[in-house]
Coordinates of C-alpha atoms and ligand atoms in Angstrom, one line a residue:
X117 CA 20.8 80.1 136.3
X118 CA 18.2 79.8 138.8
X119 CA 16.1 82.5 139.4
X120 CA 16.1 85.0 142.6
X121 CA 19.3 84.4 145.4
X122 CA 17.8 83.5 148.9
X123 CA 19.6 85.2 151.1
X124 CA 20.7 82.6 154.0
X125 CA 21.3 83.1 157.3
X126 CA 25.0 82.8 157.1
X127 CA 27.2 85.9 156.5
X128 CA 29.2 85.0 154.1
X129 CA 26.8 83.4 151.2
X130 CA 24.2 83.2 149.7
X131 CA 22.3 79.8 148.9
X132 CA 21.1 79.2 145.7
X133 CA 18.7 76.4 145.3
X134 CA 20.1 74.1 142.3
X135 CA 19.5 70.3 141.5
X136 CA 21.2 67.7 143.4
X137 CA 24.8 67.1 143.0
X138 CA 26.0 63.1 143.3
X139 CA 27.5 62.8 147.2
X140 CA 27.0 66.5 147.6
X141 CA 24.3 68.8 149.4
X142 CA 21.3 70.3 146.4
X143 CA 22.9 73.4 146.9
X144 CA 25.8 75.9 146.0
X145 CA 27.0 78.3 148.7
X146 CA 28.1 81.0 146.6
X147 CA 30.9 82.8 148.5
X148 CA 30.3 86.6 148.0
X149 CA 33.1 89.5 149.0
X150 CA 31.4 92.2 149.9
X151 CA 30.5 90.6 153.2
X152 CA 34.2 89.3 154.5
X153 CA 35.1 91.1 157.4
X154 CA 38.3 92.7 156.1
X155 CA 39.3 95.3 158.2
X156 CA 42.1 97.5 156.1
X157 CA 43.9 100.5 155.4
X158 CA 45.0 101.5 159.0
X159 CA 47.4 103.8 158.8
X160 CA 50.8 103.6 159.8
X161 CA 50.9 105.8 162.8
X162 CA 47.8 104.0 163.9
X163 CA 49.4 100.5 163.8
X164 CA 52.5 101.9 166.1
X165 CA 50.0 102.8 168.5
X166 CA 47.9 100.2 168.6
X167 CA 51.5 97.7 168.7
X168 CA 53.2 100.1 171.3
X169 CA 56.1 100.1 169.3
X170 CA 58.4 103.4 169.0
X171 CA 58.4 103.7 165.5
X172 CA 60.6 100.4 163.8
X173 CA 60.2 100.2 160.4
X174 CA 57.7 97.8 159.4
X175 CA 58.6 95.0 156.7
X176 CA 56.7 94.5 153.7
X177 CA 55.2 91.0 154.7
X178 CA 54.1 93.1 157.8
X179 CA 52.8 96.2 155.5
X180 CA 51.0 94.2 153.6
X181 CA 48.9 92.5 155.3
X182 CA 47.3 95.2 157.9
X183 CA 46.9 97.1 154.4
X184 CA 44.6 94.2 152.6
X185 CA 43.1 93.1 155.8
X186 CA 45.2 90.2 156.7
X187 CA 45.4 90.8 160.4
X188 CA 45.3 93.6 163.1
X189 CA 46.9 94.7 165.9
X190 CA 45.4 94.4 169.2
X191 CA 48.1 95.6 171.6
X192 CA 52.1 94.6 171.4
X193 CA 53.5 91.5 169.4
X194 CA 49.9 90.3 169.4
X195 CA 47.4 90.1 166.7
X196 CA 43.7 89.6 165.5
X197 CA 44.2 86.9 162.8
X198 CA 41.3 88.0 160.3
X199 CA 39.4 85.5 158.0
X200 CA 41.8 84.9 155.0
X201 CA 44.9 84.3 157.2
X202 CA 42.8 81.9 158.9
X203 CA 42.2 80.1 156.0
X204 CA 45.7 80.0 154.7
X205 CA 47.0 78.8 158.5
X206 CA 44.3 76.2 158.2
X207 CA 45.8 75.1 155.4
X208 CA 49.3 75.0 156.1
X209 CA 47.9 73.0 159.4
X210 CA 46.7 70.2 157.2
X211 CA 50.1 70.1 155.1
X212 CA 52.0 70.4 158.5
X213 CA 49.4 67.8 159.7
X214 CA 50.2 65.2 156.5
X215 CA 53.9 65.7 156.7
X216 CA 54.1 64.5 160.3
X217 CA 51.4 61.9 159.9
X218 CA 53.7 60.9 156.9
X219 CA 56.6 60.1 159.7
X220 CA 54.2 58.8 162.0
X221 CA 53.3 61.8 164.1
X222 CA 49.9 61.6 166.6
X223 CA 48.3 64.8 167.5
X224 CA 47.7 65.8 170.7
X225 CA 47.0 68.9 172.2
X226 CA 48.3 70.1 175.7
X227 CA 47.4 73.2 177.9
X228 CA 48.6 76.4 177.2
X229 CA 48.5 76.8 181.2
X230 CA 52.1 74.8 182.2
X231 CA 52.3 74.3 186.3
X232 CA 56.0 76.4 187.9
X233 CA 56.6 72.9 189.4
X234 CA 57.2 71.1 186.0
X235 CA 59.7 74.0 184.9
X236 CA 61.0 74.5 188.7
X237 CA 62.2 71.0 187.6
X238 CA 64.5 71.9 184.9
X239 CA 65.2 75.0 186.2
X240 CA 63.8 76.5 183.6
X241 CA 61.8 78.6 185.7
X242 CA 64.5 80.6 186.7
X243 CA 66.6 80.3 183.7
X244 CA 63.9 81.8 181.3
X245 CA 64.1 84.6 182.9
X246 CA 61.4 87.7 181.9
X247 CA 60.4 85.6 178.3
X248 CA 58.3 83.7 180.4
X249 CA 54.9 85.1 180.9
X250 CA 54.0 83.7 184.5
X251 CA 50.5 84.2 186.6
X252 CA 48.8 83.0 189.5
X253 CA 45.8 81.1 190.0
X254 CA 42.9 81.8 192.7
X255 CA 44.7 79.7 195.3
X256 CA 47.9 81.3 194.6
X257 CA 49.5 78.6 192.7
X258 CA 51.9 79.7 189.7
X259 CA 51.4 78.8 186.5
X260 CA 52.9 80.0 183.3
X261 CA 51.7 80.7 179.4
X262 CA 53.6 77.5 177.6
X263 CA 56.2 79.0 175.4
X264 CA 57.0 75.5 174.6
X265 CA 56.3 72.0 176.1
X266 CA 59.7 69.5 177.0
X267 CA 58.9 69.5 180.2
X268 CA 54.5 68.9 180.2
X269 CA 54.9 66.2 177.5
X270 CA 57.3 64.7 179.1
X271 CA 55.9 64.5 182.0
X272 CA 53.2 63.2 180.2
X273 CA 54.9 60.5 178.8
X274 CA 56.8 59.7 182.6
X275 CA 53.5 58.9 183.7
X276 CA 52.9 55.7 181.4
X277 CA 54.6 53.3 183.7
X278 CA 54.3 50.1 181.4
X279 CA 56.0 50.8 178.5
X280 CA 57.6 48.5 176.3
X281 CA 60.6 49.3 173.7
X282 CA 58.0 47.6 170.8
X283 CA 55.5 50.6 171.5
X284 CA 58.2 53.0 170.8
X285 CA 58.9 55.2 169.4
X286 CA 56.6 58.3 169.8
X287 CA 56.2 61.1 167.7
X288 CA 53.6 63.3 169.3
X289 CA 53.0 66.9 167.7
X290 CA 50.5 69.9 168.3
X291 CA 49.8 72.9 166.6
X292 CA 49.1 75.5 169.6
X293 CA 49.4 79.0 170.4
X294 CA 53.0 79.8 172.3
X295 CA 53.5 82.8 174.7
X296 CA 57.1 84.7 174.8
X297 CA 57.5 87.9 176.6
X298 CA 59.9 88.5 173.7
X299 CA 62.1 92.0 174.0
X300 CA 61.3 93.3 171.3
X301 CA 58.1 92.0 169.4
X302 CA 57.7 93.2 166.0
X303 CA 57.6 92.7 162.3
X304 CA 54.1 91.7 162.5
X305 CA 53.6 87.8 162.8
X306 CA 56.9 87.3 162.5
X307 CA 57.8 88.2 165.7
X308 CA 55.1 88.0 168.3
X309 CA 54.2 87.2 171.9
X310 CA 51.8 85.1 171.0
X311 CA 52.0 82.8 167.9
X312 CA 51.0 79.3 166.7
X313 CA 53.8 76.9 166.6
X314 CA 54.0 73.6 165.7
X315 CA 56.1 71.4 168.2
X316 CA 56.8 67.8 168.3
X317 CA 58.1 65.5 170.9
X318 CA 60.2 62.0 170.0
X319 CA 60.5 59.4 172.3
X320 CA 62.9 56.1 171.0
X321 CA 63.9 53.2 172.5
X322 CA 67.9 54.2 171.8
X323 CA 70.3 56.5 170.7
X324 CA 70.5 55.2 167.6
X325 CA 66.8 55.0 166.9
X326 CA 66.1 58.7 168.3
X327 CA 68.9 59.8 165.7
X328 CA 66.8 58.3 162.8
X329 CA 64.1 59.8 163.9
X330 CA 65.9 62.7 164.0
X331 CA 66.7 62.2 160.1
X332 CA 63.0 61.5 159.3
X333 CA 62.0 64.7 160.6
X334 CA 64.3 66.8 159.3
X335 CA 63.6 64.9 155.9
X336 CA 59.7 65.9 156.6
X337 CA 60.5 69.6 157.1
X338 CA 62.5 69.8 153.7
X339 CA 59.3 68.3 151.9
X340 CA 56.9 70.6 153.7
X341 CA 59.2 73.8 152.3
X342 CA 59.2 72.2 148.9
X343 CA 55.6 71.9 148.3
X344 CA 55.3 75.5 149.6
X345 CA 57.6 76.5 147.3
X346 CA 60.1 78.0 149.7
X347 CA 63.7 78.1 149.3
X348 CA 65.2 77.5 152.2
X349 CA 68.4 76.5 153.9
X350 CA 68.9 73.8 156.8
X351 CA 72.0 74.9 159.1
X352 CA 74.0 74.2 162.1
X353 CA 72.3 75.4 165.1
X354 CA 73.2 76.3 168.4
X355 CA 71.3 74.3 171.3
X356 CA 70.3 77.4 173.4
X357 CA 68.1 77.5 176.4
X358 CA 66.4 74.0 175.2
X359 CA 69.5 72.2 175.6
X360 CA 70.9 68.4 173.6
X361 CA 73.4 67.5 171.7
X362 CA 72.4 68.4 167.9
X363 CA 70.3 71.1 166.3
X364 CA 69.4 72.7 162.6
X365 CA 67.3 75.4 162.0
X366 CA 65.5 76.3 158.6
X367 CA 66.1 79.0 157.6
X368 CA 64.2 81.7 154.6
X369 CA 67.5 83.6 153.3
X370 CA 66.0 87.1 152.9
X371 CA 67.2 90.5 154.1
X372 CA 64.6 91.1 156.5
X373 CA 65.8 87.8 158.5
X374 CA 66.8 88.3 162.4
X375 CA 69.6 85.6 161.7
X376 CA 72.8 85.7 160.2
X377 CA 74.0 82.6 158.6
X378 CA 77.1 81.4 157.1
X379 CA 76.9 79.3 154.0
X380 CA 80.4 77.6 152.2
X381 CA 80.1 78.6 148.2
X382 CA 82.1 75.3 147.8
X383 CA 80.3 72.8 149.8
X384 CA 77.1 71.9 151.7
X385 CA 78.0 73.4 155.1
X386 CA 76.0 75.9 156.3
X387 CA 75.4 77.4 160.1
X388 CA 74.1 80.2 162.5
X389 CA 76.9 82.6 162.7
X390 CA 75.6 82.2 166.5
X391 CA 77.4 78.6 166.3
X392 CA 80.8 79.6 164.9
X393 CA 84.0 80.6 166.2
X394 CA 84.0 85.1 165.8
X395 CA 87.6 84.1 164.2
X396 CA 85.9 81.5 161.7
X397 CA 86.7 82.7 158.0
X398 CA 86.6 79.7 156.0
X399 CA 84.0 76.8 155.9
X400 CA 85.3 74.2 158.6
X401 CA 84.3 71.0 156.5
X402 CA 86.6 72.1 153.1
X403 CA 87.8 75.8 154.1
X404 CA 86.2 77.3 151.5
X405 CA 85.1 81.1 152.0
X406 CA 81.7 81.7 153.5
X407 CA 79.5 84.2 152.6
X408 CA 76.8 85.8 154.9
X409 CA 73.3 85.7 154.6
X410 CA 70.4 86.8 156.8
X411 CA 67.6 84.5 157.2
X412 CA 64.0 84.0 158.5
X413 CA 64.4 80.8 161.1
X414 CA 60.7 79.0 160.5
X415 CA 61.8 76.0 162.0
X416 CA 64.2 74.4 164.3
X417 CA 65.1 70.6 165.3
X418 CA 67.0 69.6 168.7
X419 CA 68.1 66.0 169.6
X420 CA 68.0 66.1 173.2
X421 CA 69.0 62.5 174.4
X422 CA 68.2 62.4 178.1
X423 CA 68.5 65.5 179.5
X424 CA 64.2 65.4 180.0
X425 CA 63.3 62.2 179.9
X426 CA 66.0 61.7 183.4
X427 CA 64.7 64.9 185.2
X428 CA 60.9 63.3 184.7
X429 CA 61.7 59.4 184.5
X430 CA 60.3 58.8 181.1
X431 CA 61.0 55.3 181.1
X432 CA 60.5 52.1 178.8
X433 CA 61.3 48.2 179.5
X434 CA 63.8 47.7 177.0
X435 CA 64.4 44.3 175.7
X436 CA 65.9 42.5 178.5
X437 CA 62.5 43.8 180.6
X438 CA 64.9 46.2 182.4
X439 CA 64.0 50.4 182.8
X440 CA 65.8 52.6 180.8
X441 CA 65.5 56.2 179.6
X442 CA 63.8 57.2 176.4
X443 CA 65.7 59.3 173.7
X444 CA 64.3 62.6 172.8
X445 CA 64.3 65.2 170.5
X446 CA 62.1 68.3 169.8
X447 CA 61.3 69.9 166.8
X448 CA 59.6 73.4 166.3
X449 CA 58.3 75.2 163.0
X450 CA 56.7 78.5 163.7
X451 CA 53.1 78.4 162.0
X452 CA 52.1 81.8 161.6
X453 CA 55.8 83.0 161.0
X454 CA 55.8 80.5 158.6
X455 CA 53.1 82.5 156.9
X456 CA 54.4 85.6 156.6
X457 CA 57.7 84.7 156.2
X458 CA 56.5 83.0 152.8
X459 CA 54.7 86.8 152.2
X460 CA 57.8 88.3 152.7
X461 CA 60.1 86.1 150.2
X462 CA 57.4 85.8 147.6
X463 CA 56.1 89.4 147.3
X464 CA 56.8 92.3 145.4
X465 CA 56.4 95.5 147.0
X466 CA 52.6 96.0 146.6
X467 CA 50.7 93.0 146.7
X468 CA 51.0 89.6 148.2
X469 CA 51.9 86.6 147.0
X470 CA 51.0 83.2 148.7
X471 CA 52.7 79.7 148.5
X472 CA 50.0 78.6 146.0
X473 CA 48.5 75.6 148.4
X474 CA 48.2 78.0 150.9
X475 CA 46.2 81.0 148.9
X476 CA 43.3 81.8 151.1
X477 CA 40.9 81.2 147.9
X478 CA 42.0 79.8 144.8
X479 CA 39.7 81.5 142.7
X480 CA 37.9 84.7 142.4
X481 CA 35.2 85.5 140.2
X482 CA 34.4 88.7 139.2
X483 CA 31.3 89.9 137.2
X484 CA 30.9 93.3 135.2
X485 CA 29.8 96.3 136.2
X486 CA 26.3 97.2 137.4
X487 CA 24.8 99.5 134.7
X488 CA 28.2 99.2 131.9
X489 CA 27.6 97.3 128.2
X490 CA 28.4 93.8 129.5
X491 CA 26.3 93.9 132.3
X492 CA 24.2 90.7 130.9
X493 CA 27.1 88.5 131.5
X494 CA 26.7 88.6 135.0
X495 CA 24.0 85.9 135.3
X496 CA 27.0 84.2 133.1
X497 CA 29.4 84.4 135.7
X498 CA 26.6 83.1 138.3
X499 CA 26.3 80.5 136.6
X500 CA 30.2 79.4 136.0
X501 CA 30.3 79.9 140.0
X502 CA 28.1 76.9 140.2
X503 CA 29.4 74.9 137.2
X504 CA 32.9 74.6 139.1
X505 CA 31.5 74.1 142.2
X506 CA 29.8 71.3 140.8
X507 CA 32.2 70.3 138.5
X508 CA 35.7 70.7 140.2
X509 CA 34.9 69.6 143.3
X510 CA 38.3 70.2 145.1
X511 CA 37.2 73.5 144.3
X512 CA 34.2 74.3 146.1
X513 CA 34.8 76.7 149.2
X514 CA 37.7 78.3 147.3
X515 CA 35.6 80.6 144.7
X516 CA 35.3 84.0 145.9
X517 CA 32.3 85.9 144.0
X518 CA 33.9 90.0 143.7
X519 CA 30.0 91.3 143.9
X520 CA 30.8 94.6 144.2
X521 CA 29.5 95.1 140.7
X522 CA 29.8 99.4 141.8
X523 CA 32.8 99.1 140.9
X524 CA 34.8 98.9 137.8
X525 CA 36.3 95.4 136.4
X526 CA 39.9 97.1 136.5
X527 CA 39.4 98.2 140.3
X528 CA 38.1 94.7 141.2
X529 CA 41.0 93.3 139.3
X530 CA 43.3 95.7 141.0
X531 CA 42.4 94.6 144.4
X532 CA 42.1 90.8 143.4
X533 CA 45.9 91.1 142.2
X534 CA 47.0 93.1 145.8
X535 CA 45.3 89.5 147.6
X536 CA 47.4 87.6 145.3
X537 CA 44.6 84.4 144.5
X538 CA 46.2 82.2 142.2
X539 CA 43.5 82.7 139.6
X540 CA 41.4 85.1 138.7
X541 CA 38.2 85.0 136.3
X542 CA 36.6 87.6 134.7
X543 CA 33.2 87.9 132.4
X544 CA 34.5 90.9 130.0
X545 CA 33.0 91.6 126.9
X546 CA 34.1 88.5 125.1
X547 CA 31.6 86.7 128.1
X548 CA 28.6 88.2 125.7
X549 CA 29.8 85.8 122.8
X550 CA 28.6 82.7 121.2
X551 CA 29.8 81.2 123.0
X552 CA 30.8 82.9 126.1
X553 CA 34.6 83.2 126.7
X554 CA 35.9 84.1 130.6
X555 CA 39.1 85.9 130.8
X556 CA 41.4 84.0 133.0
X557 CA 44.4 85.2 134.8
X558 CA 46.9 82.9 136.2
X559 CA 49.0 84.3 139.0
X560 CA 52.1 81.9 138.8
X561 CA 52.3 82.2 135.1
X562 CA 51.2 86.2 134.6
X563 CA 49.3 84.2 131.7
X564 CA 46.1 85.5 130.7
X565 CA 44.0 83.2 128.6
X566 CA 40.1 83.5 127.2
X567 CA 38.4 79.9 127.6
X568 CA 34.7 78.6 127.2
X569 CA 33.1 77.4 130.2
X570 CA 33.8 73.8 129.5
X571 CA 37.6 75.0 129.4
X572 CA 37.5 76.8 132.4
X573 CA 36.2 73.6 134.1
X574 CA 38.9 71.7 132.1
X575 CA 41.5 73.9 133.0
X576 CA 40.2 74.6 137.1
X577 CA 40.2 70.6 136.9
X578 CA 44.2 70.9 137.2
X579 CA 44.5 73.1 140.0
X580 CA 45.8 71.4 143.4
X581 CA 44.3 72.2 146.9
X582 CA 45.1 70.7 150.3
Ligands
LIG201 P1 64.1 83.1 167.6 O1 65.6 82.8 167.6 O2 63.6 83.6 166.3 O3 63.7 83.9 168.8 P2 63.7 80.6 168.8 O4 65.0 79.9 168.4 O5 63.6 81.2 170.2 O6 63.4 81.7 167.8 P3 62.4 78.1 168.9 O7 62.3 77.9 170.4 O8 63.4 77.3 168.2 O9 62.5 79.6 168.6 O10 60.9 77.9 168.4 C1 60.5 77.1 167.3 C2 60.0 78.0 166.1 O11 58.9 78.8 166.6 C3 61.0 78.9 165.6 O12 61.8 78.2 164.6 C4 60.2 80.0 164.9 O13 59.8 79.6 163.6 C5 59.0 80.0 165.8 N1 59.0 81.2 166.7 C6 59.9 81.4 167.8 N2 59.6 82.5 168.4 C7 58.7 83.2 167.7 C8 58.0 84.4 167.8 N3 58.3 85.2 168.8 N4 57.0 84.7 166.9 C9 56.7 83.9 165.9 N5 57.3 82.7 165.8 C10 58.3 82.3 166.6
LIG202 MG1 65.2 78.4 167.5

């Protein structure tokens, strides 16, 4: 353990000067608690002010996070998204960001500010009605906040005039705020006015192509919810306002869920009851009974054919040199829904658990108490800080240092357990033994097992991070 911390001009940490590591910088920023900005414990009339709202029962996902510090209200169906959500978005970004690079996606990134012209075109202007939040420039020229982009990358796309079938297709994909004037906001993140959403645009050369690519994405979504560990449910979809010719959402089955779905006990049909018949009893593929479910939709996939590519003239030379329309579909998953839809299915009542690639930090270290009997095993835990960081490098930026050594191991532990971080490592008593043994809590197993420092690095060794 090296001698004094230096303080460093960063918030968050606290450099310690230690020997070089191989490919890595000569020192370990150790990651200390006590200075996160985690706003918390707002109460609950104070959250229906600040949302506007009239008094709807907040759901747990929502509960818990304003109560650990999660996020806060800044005025109705928006929110401050504090420093651990941002971390766990981030990551879900970068599994988002593999899946569709998997399929061949290209990120772009287009502006939030979407001309009235482009949606005059569609008629979606008119047809959105009040969900679309509009304003005026200086000159007087309308413009509104994107809830979603058909019609700007579209356009977009229109205004390549030389391209060939062989370039196609396109899958082009951003991850960027959306505005709805929604009715009724609420339920937290999982209902906002403003919310991150993924949304990706295909462009094929046929309708045969564009329904492959269809396939590819839908196979993409499945594999993103099964490395988060979500169940989910892929149904029949109605087309709504965004129009085409075939649609699925994916769905969380919880109780919570704004959706009620039908699913067959017999077979694999499932749909929105929004798409079925009021008079449809029995599962239309094998008539088998459905039962109803409510769900969380996170994500949503339309194949639209022409109906945006024709409007804008998104054309392509196909393989006889001659124009011809490109195939489209569009494909939404709602990012920070995503989030605390996961919070909401994964959670007990009091404290939050994450999909475990998505835990804000994957490990958090906490030292005894200032002043008790183990008190010497602090410098201990310093030191195991920097023996992972150096050790596990997958690791380093995901150990959080609990120094708020006022308080009890059993409070810290209590808190750590409400943020839910996969594992937790504390230097008890045992830590003052020859040698030292950490207690280490594992959140997906509820195991707790004592291990040497060379065993914690062994075991941290294991862990995976995105
Ligand atoms: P909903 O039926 O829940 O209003 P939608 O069908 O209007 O959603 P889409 O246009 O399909 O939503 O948007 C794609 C995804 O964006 C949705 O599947 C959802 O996960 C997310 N999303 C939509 N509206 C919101 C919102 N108000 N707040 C947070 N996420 C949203
Ligand atoms: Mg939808």
């Amino acid at each position: 353990m090296t001698g004094l911390l230096t303080r460093c001009s960063h918030q968050l940490c606290r450099y310690v000067p230690r020997r070089f590591y191989p490919g890595g910088p000569g020192r370990v920023k150790r990651l200390v608690l006590s200075r996160l900005f985690q706003p918390q414990n707002l109460r609950v009339d104070q959250v229906l002010s600040l949302e506007g709202t009239s008094g709807d029962l907040t759901c747990k996902s929502q509960r818990l996070m304003l109560q650990v510090g999660l996020i806060h209200p800044a005025s109705p169906g928006c929110y401050h998204l504090l420093p651990y959500t941002v971390r766990a978005m981030e990551k879900l970004v970068r599994v988002i960001d593999q899946e569709m690079q998997a399929i061949g996606g290209q990120k772009v990134n287009m502006p939030s500010l979407s001309s009235a012209e482009l949606w005059q075109a569609t008629s979606r202007w008119d047809l959105m009605g009040k969900e679309l939040l509009r304003l005026r420039d200086r000159h007087g020229k309308e413009y509104c906040l994107g809830p979603t982009h058909e019609e700007a990358v579209t356009a977009l796309v229109a205004s390549q005039k030389t391209l060939s079938y062989k370039q196609l297709p396109f899958l082009l994909y951003q991850v960027t705020r959306k505005f709805r004037d929604e009715p009724r906001p609420r339920f937290g993140l999982l209902r906002g006015r403003e919310f991150y959403m993924k949304d990706m645009y295909t462009f094929d050369s046929s309708a045969e192509a564009a329904r492959h690519t269809y396939s590819l994405v839908c196979d993409a979504y499945c594999s993103l919810f099964s490395r988060l560990g979500l169940r989910f449910v892929k149904v029949q979809a109605d087309v709504g306002s965004i129009g085409g010719t075939l649609s699925h959402e994916f769905q969380l089955p919880v109780d919570v869920g704004e959706d009620r779905l039908a699913v067959c006990a017999n077979c694999h049909f499932s749909a929105n009851m929004e798409t079925l018949a009021s008079s449809q009893q029995s599962c239309p593929a094998c008539q088998g009974p459905l039962t109803e479910t409510r769900g969380i939709e996170v994500g949503h996939t339309f194949y639209l054919g022409t109906k945006y590519s024709s409007i804008f003239n998104a054309q392509f030379a196909n393989v006889h040199g001659k124009p011809s329309l490109a195939e489209m579909g569009c494909y939404g998953l709602g990012v920070t829904r995503i989030l605390a839809a996961a919070i909401e299915v994964l959670s007990p009542e009091d404290c939050i658990r994450w999909p475990s690639l998505l835990a804000p930090y994957q490990v958090c270290l906490i030292p005894p108490k200032k002043g008790s009997k183990e008190e010497a095993a602090a410098a201990l835990m310093g030191s195991l800080y920097d023996d992972i960081a150096e050790a596990v490098p997958q690791l380093r930026g995901e150990l959080l240092l609990d120094d708020r050594t006022h308080l009890t191991i059993g409070n810290r532990l209590k808190d750590a357990n409400k943020l839910g971080y996969p594992f937790v490592i504390i230097a008890g008593r045992r830590a003052l033994e020859d040698p030292s043994h950490f207690e280490v809590w594992c959140q997906n197993t509820g195991e707790v097992v004592f291990l040497t420092r060379e065993g914690v690095v062994g075991f941290l060794n294991t862990v995976q991070v995105v």
